[in-house]
Coordinates of C-alpha atoms in Angstrom, one line a residue:
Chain A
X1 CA 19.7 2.8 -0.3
X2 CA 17.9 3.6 2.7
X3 CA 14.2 3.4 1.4
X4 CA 11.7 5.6 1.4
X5 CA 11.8 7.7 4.1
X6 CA 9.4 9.3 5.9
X7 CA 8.7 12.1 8.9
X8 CA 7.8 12.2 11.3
X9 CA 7.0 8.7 12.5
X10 CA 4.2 9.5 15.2
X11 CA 2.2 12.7 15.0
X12 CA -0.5 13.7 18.1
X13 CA -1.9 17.2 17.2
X14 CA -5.4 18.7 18.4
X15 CA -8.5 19.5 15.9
X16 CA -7.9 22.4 13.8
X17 CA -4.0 22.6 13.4
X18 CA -2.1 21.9 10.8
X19 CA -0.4 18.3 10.0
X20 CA 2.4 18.2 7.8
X21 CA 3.8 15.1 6.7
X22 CA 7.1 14.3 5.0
X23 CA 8.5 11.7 2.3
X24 CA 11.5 11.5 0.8
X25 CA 11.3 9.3 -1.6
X26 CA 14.2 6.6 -3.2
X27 CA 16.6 8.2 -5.0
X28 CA 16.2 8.0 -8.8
X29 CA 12.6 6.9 -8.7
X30 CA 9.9 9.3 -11.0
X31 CA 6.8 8.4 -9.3
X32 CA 5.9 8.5 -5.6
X33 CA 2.3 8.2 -3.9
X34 CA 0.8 8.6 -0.7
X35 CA -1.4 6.7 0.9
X36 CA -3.9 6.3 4.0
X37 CA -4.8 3.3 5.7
X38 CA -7.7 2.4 8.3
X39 CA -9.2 0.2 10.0
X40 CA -12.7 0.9 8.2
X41 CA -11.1 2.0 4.2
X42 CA -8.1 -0.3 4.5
X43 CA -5.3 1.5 2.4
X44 CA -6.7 3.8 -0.2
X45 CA -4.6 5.9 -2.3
X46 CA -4.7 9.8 -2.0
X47 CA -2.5 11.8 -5.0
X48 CA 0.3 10.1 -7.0
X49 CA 3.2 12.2 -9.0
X50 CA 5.1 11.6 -11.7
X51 CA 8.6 13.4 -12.3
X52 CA 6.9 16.2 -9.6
X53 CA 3.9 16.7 -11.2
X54 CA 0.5 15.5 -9.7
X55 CA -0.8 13.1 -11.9
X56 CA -4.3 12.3 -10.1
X57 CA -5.5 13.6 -6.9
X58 CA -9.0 12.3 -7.2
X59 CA -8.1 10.3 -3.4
X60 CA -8.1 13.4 -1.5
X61 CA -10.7 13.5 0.4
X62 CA -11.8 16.8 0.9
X63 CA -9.9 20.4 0.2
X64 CA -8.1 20.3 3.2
X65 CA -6.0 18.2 2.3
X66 CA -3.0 19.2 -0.2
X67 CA 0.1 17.3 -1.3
X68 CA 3.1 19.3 -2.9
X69 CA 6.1 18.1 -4.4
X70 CA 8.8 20.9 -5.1
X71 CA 11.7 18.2 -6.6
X72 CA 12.5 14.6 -7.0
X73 CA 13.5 14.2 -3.4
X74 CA 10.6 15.7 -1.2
X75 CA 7.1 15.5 -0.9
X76 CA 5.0 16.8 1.4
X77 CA 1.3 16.0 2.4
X78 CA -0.7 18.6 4.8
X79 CA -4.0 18.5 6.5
X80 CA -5.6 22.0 7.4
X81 CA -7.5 22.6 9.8
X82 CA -7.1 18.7 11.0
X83 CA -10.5 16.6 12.2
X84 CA -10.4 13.9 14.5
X85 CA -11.7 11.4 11.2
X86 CA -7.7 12.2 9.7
X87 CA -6.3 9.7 12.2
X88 CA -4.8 7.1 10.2
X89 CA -1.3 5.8 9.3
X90 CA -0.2 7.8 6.1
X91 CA 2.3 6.0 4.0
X92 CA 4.6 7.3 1.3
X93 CA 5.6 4.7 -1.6
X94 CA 7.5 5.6 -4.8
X95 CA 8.5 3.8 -8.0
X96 CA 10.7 3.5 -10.9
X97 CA 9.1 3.9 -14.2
X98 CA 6.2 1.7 -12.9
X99 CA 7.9 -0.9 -11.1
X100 CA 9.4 -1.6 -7.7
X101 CA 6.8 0.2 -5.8
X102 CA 8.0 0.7 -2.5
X103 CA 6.7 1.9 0.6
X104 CA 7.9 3.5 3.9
X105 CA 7.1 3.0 7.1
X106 CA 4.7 5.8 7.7
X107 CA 3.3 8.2 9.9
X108 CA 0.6 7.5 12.5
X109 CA -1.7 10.5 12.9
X110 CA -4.3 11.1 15.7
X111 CA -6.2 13.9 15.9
X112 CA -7.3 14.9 19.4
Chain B
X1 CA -23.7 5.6 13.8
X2 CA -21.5 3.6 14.9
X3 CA -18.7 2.6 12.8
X4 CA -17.6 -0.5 11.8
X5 CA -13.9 -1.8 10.5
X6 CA -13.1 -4.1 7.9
X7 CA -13.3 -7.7 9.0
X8 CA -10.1 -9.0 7.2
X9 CA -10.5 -12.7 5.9
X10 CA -7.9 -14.9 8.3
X11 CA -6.2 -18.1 7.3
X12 CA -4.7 -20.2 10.2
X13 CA -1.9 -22.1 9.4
X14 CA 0.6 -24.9 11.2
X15 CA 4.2 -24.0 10.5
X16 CA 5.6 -25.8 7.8
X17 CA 2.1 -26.3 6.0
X18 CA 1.9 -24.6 2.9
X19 CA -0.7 -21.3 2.7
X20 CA -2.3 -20.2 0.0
X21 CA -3.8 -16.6 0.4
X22 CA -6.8 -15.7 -2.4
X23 CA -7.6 -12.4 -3.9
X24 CA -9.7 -11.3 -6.5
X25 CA -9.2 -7.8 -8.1
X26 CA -11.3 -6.0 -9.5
X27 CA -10.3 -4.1 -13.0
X28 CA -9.8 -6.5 -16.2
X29 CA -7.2 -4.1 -17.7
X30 CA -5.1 -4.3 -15.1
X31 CA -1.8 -5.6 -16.6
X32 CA 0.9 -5.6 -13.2
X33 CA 0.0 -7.0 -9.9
X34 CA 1.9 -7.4 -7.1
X35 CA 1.6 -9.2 -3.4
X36 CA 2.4 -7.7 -0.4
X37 CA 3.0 -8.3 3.3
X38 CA 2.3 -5.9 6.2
X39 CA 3.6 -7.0 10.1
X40 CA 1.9 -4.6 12.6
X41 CA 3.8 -1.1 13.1
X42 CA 5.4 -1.3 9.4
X43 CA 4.5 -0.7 5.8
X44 CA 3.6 -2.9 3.4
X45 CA 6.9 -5.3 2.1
X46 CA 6.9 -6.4 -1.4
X47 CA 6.5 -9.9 -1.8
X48 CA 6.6 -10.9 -5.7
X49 CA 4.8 -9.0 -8.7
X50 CA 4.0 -10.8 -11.7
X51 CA 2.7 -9.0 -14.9
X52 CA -0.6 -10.0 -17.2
X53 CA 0.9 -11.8 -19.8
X54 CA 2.2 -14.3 -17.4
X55 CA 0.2 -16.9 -15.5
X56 CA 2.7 -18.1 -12.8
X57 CA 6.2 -16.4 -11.2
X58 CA 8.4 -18.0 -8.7
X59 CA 10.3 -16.6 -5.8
X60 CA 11.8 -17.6 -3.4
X61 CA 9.5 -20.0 -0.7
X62 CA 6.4 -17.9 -3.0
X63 CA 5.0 -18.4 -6.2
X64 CA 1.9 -16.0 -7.1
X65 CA -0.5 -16.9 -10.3
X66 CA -2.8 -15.5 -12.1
X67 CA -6.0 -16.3 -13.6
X68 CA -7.3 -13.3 -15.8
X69 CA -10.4 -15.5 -17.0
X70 CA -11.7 -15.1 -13.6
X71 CA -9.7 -11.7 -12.2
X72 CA -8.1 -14.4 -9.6
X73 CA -4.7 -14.0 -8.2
X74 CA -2.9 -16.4 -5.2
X75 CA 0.0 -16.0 -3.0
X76 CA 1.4 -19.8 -2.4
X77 CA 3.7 -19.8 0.7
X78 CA 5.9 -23.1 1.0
X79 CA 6.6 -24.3 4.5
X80 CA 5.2 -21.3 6.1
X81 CA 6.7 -20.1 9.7
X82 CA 5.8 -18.4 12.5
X83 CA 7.9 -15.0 11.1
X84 CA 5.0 -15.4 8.0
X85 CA 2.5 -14.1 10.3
X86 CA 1.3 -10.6 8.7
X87 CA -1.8 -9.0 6.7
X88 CA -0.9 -10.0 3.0
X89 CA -2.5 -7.3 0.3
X90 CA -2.6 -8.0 -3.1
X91 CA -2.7 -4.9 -5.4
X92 CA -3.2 -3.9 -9.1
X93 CA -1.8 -1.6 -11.4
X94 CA -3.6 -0.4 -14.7
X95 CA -1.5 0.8 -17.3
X96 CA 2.3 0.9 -15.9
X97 CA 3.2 3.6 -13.7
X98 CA -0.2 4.0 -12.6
X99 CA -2.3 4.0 -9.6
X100 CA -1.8 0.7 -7.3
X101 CA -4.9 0.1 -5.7
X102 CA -4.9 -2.5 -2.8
X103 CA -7.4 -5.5 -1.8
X104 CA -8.7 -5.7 1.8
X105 CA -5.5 -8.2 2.5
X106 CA -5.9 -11.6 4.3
X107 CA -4.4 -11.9 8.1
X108 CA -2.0 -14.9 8.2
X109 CA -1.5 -16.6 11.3
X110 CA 0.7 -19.5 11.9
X111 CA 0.6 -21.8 14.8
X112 CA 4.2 -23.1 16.3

């Protein structure tokens, strides 16, 4: 399997575009997150799905930010209008029925 | 203001000592945990997991236990080397499949 997979790998975009980011989770697994990690938070967790639905999206820090997952094999997470305070590595992770959480090897956003 | 990161707790080791990396979490309920270990650039890599009703799990090189009384988990490394060197996280899951929230992490360092 080749993980969890995750585009794109670097993302530079000015303040007030849009930022989407991409997951594809492993194949078979029923849950996937997304996480955000920096230097001041550490790695906090945003939204988490089960079987496509969102389960809890009490992470997400403000409205603009939304997550969608249309099936078991893409999920996407987008920031709009982005802010400089987004920059952060973004990390995708998904699980089988609880267990074997695993994580790709994100996206680094900055926000210019 | 200015802003201020996380000062991550560092352990300095001599290869082929043995480490042992601390972490207390937070939510007595929480019945999964796992250990993981993050090199710069990548996502986190799972280590070992080990669920509530058990107090101690083996891997290979690592053996992780757990002291509910006092919320206390540890990451015992065995003749740690030089490719050891990472940010180790410990995380915990309440009630399977859900959210897996991180600790800080610890920085490992190893001296040749």
């Amino acid at each position: 399997d080749a993980g969890v997979i995750q585009s794109p790998r670097h993302e530079v975009t000015e303040m007030g575009q849009e930022v989407t980011l991409r997951c594809k989770p492993i194949s078979g697994h029923d849950y996937l997150f997304w996480y955000r990690q920096t230097m001041m938070r550490g790695l906090e967790l945003l939204i988490y799905f089960n079987n496509n639905v969102p389960i809890d999206d009490s992470g997400m820090p403000e409205d603009r930010f939304s997550a969608k997952m249309p099936n078991a094999s893409f999920s996407t997470l987008k920031i709009q209008p982005s802010e400089p305070r987004d920059s952060a590595v973004y990390f995708c992770a998904s699980s089988l029925q609880g267990y074997g959480y695993t994580f790709g090897s994100g996206t680094r956003l900055t926000v210019v | 203001g200015e802003s201020v990161g996380l000062h991550l707790p560092t352990l300095s080791v001599q290869e082929g000592d043995n480490s042992i990396i601390n972490c207390a979490y937070s939510n007595s309920a929480s019945d999964y945990f796992i250990w993981y270990k993050q090199e710069s650039g990548k996502g986190p890599q799972f280590i070992i997991d080990i669920r509530s009703n058990m107090d101690k799990r083996q891997g290979q090189r690592v053996t992780v236990l757990l002291n509910k009384t006092v919320k206390h988990l540890s990451l015992q490394i065995a003749a740690t080397q030089p490719g050891d060197s990472a940010v180790y996280f410990c995380a915990e899951i309440y009630n399977q499949g859900g959210k897996l929230i991180f600790g800080q992490g610890t920085e490992l360092s190893v001296k040749p």
